[in-house]
Short mmCIF file of C-alpha atoms in Angstrom, two decimals:
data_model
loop_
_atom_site.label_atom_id
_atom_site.label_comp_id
_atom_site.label_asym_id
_atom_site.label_seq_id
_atom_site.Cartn_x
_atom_site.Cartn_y
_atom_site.Cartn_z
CA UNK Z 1 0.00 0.00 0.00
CA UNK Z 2 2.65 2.27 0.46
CA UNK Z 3 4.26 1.39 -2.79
CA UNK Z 4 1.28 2.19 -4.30
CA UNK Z 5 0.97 5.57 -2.56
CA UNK Z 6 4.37 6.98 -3.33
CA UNK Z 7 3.96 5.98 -7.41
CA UNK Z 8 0.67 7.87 -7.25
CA UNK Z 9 2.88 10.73 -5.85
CA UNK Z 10 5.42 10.25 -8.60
CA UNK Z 11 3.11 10.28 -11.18
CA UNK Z 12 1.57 13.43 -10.15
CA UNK Z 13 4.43 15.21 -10.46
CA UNK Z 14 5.03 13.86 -13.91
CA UNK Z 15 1.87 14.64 -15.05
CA UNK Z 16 2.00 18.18 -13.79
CA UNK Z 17 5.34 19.10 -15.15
CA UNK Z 18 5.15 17.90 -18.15
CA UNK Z 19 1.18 18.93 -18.81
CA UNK Z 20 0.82 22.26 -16.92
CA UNK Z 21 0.20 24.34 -19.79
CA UNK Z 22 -2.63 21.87 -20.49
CA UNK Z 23 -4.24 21.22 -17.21
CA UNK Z 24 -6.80 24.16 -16.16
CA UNK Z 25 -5.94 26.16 -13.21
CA UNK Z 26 -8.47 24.21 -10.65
CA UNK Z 27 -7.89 20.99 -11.64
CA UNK Z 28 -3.86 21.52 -10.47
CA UNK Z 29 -4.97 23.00 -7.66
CA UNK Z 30 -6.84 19.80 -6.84
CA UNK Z 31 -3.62 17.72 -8.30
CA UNK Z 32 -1.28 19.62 -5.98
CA UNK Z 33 -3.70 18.99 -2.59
CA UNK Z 34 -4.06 15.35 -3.42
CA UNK Z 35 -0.25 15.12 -3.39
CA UNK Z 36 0.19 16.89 -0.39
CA UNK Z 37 -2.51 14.29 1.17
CA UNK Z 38 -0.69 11.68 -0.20
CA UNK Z 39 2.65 13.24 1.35
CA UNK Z 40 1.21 12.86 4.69
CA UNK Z 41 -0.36 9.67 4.15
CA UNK Z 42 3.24 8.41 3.75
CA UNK Z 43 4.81 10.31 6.82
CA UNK Z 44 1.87 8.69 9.13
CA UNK Z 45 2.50 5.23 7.92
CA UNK Z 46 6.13 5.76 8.16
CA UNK Z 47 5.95 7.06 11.43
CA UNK Z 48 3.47 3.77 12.78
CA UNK Z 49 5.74 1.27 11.06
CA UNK Z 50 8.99 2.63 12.57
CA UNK Z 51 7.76 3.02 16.36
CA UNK Z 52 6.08 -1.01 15.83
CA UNK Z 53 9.23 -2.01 14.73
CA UNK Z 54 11.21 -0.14 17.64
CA UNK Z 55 8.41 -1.81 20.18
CA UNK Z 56 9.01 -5.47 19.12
CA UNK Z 57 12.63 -4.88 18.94
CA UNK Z 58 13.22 -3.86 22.75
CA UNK Z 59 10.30 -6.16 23.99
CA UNK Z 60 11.88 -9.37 22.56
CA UNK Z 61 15.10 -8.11 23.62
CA UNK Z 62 13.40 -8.54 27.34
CA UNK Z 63 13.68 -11.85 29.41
CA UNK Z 64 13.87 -11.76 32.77
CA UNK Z 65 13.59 -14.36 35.56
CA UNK Z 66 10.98 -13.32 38.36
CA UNK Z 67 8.94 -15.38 41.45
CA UNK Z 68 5.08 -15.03 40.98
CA UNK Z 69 3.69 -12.99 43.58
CA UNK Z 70 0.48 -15.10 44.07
CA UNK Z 71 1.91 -18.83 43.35
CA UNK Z 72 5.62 -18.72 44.45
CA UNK Z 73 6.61 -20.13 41.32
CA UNK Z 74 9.22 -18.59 38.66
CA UNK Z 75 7.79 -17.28 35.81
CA UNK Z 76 10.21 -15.48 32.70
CA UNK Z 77 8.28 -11.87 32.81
CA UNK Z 78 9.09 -9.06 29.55
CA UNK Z 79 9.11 -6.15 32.14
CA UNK Z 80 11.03 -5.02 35.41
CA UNK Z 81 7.36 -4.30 37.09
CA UNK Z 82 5.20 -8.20 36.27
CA UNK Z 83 4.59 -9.26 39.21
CA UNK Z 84 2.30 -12.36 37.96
CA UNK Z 85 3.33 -15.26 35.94
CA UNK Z 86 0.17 -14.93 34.17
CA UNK Z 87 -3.70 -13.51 33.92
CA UNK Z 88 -5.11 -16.22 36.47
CA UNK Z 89 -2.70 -15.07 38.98
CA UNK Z 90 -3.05 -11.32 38.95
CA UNK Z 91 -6.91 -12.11 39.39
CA UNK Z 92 -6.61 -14.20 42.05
CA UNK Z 93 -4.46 -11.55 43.80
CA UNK Z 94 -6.43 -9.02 42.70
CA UNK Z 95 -9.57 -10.58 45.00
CA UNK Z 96 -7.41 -11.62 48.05
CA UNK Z 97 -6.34 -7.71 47.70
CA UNK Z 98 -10.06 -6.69 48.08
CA UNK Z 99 -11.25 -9.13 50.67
CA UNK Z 100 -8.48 -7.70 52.98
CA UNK Z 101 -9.40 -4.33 52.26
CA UNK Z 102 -12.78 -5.49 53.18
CA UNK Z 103 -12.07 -7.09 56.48
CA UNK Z 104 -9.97 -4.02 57.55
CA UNK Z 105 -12.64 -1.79 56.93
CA UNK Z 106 -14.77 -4.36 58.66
CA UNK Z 107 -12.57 -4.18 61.87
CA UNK Z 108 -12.65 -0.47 61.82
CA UNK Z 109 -16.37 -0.34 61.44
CA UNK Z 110 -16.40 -3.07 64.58
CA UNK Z 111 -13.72 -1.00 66.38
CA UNK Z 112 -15.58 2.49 66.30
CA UNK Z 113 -18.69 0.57 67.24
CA UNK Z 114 -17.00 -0.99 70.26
CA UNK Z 115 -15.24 2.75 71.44
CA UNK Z 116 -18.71 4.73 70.73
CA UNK Z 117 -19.74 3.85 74.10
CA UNK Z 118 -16.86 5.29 75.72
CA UNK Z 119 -16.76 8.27 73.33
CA UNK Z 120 -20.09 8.93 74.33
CA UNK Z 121 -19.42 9.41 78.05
CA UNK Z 122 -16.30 11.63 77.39
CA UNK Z 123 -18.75 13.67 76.15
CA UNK Z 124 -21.20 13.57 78.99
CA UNK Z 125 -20.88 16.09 81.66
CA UNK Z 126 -22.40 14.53 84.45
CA UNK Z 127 -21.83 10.64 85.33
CA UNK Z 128 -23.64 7.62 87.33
CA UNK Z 129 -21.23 5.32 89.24
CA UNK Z 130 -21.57 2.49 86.57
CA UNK Z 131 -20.40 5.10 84.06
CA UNK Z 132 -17.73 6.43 85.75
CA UNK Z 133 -16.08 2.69 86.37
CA UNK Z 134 -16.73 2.15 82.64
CA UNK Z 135 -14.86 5.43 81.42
CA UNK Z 136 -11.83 4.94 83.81
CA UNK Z 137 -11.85 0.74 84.40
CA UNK Z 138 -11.72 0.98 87.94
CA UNK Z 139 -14.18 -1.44 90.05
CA UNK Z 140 -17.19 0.11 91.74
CA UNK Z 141 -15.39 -0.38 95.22
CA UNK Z 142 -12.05 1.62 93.61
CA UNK Z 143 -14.48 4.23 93.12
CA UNK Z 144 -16.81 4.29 96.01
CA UNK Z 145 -13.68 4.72 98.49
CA UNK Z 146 -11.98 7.91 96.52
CA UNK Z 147 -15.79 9.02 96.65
CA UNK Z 148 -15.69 8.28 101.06
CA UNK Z 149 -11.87 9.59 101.19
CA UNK Z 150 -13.23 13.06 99.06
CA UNK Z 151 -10.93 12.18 96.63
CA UNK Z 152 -13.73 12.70 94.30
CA UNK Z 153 -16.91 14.61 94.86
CA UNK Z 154 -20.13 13.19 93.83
CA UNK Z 155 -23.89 14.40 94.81
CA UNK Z 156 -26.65 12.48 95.66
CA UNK Z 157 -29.78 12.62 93.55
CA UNK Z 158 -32.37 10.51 95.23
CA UNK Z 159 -30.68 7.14 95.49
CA UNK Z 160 -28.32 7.59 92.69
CA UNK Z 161 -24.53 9.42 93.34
CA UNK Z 162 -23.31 11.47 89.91
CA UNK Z 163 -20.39 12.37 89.51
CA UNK Z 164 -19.14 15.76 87.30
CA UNK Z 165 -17.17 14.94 84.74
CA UNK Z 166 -14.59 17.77 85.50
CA UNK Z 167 -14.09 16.76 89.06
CA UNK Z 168 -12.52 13.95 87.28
CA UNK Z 169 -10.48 15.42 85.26
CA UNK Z 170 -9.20 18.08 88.31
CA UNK Z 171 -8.41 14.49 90.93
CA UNK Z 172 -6.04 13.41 88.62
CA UNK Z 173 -4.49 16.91 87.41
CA UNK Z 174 -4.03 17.59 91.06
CA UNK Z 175 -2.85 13.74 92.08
CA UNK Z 176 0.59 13.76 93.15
CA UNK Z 177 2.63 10.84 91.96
CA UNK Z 178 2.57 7.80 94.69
CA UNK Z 179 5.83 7.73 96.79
CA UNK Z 180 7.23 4.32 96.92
CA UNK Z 181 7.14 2.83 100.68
CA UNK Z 182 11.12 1.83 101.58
CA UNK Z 183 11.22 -0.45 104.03
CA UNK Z 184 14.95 -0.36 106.62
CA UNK Z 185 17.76 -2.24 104.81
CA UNK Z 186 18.00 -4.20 107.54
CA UNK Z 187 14.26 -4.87 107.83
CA UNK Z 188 12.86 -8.46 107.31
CA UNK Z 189 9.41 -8.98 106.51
CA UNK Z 190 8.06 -12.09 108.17
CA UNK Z 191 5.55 -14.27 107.09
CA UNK Z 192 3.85 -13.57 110.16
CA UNK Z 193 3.14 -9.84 109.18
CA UNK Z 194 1.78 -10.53 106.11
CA UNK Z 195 -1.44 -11.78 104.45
CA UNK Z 196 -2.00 -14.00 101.21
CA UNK Z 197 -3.23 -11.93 98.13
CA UNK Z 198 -6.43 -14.68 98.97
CA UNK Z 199 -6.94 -13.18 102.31
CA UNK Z 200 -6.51 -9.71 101.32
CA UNK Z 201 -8.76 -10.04 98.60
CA UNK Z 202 -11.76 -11.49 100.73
CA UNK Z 203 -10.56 -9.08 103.81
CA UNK Z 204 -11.07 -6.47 101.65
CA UNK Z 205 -13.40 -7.22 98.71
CA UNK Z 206 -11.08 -6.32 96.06
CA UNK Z 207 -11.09 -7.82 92.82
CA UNK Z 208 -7.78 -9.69 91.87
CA UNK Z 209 -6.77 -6.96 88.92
CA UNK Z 210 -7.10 -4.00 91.38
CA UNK Z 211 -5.03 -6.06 94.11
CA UNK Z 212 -1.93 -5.89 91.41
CA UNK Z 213 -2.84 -2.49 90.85
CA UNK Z 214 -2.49 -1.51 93.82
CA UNK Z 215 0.39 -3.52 94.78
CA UNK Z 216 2.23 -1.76 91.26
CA UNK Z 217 1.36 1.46 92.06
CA UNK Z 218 2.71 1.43 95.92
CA UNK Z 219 5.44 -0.29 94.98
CA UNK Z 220 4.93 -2.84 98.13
CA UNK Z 221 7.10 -5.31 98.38
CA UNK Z 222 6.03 -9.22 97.76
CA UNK Z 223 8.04 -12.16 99.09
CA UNK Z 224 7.39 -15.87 97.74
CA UNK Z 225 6.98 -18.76 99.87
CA UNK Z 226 5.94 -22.03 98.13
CA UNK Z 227 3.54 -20.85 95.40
CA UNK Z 228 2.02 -18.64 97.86
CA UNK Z 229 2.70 -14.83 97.19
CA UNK Z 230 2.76 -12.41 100.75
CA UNK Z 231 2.57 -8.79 101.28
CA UNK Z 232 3.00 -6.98 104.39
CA UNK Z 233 0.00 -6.62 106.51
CA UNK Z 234 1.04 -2.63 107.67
CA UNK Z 235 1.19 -1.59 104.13
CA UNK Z 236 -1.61 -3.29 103.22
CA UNK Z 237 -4.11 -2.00 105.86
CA UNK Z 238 -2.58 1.49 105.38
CA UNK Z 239 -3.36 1.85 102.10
CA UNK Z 240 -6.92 0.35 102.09
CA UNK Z 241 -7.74 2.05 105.01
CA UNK Z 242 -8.90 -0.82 107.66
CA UNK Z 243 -7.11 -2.79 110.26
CA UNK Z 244 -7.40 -6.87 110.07
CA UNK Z 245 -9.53 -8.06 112.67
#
């Protein structure tokens, strides 16, 4: 086709050199746009059949050995970026890709759902016991004795104590940090002096969690006998305000 393009050309140009006293005025004027379509007919073809060429060339010039992303096995990819051995592959990928999206955006939907409730009463101004255990995770007898040491204030309404969310916020700008109980270097605590975490815990109705809390924050000191752990009786009925009867 382009063979028969450019001889079209060439005999234009023979015609019209040869016959231009003979050809009326429009009808070279035609002759001489028709060759100048015919020009650029050639330089488009030219242009498509050199940058083909060029494309093959460096593609087939391409081999390189890479692992399948999906499969594990080695594939011989034409590019630095495959990442598939083949069409199968990149699909399958393609849907593990969206059902992980999916779950994550299904654990974020579960996760905001689980923290709205605690949102929620960061927001509230005043707070019922229950609440108030909820926002901070203390146990309702951590709370009622900072309530009976006016630690933190509360009001009665009827039966119900509420607590302002500020006066929260003010009890533990204003806490001072805990100072650590040192006992005499040459002080030995004897099992004698001390109580079980058992005993304290059903001397004191304290949950096991708030026991170690307690016991972590104080810094009191634990000694191990057997598989039984002991903590001095002094500290302990200091701090939780009661003597052992």
């Amino acid at each position: 086709m382009l063979i028969s393009i450019v001889f079209s050309s060439l005999l234009i140009d023979i015609y019209t050199l040869f016959c231009t006293s003979l050809v009326p005025h429009p009808l070279l004027l035609y002759l001489k746009n028709f060759k100048r379509e015919i020009l650029q007919h050639i330089a488009t073809y030219s242009y498509l059949w050199l940058h083909t060429q060029t494309k093959s060339t460096m593609s087939s010039n391409i081999r390189i050995q890479r692992i399948c992303q999906h499969c594990g096995e080695e594939f011989t990819a034409k590019t630095t970026v495959t990442q598939y051995c083949g069409d199968p592959c990149s699909k399958k990928a393609y849907k593990v890709k969206q059902r992980k999206s999916k779950i994550e955006a299904s654990n974020q939907l579960t996760k905001s759902v689980i923290l709205k409730p605690v949102e929620e009463l960061k927001a509230k101004e005043f707070l019922s016991i229950s609440e108030t255990c909820q926002l901070l995770g203390l146990s309702r007898w951590t709370v009622w004795r900072a309530i009976k040491a006016n630690e933190l204030p509360a009001a009665k309404v009827g039966r119900r104590s509420i607590i302002k969310r500020t006066h929260l916020d003010q009890m533990f700008e204003k806490a001072a940090p805990a100072v650590p109980t040192l006992q005499p270097k040459n002080h030995i605590i004897q099992v004698s002096d001390c109580y079980t975490l058992t005993e304290v815990q059903q001397l004191y109705s304290i949950s096991e969690k708030a026991l170690y809390e307690v016991i972590k924050r104080n810094r009191i000191p634990k000694i191990k006998e057997g598989i039984y752990a002991y903590v001095p009786k002094v500290e302990i009925d200091k701090l939780l305000g009661a003597k052992a009867v």
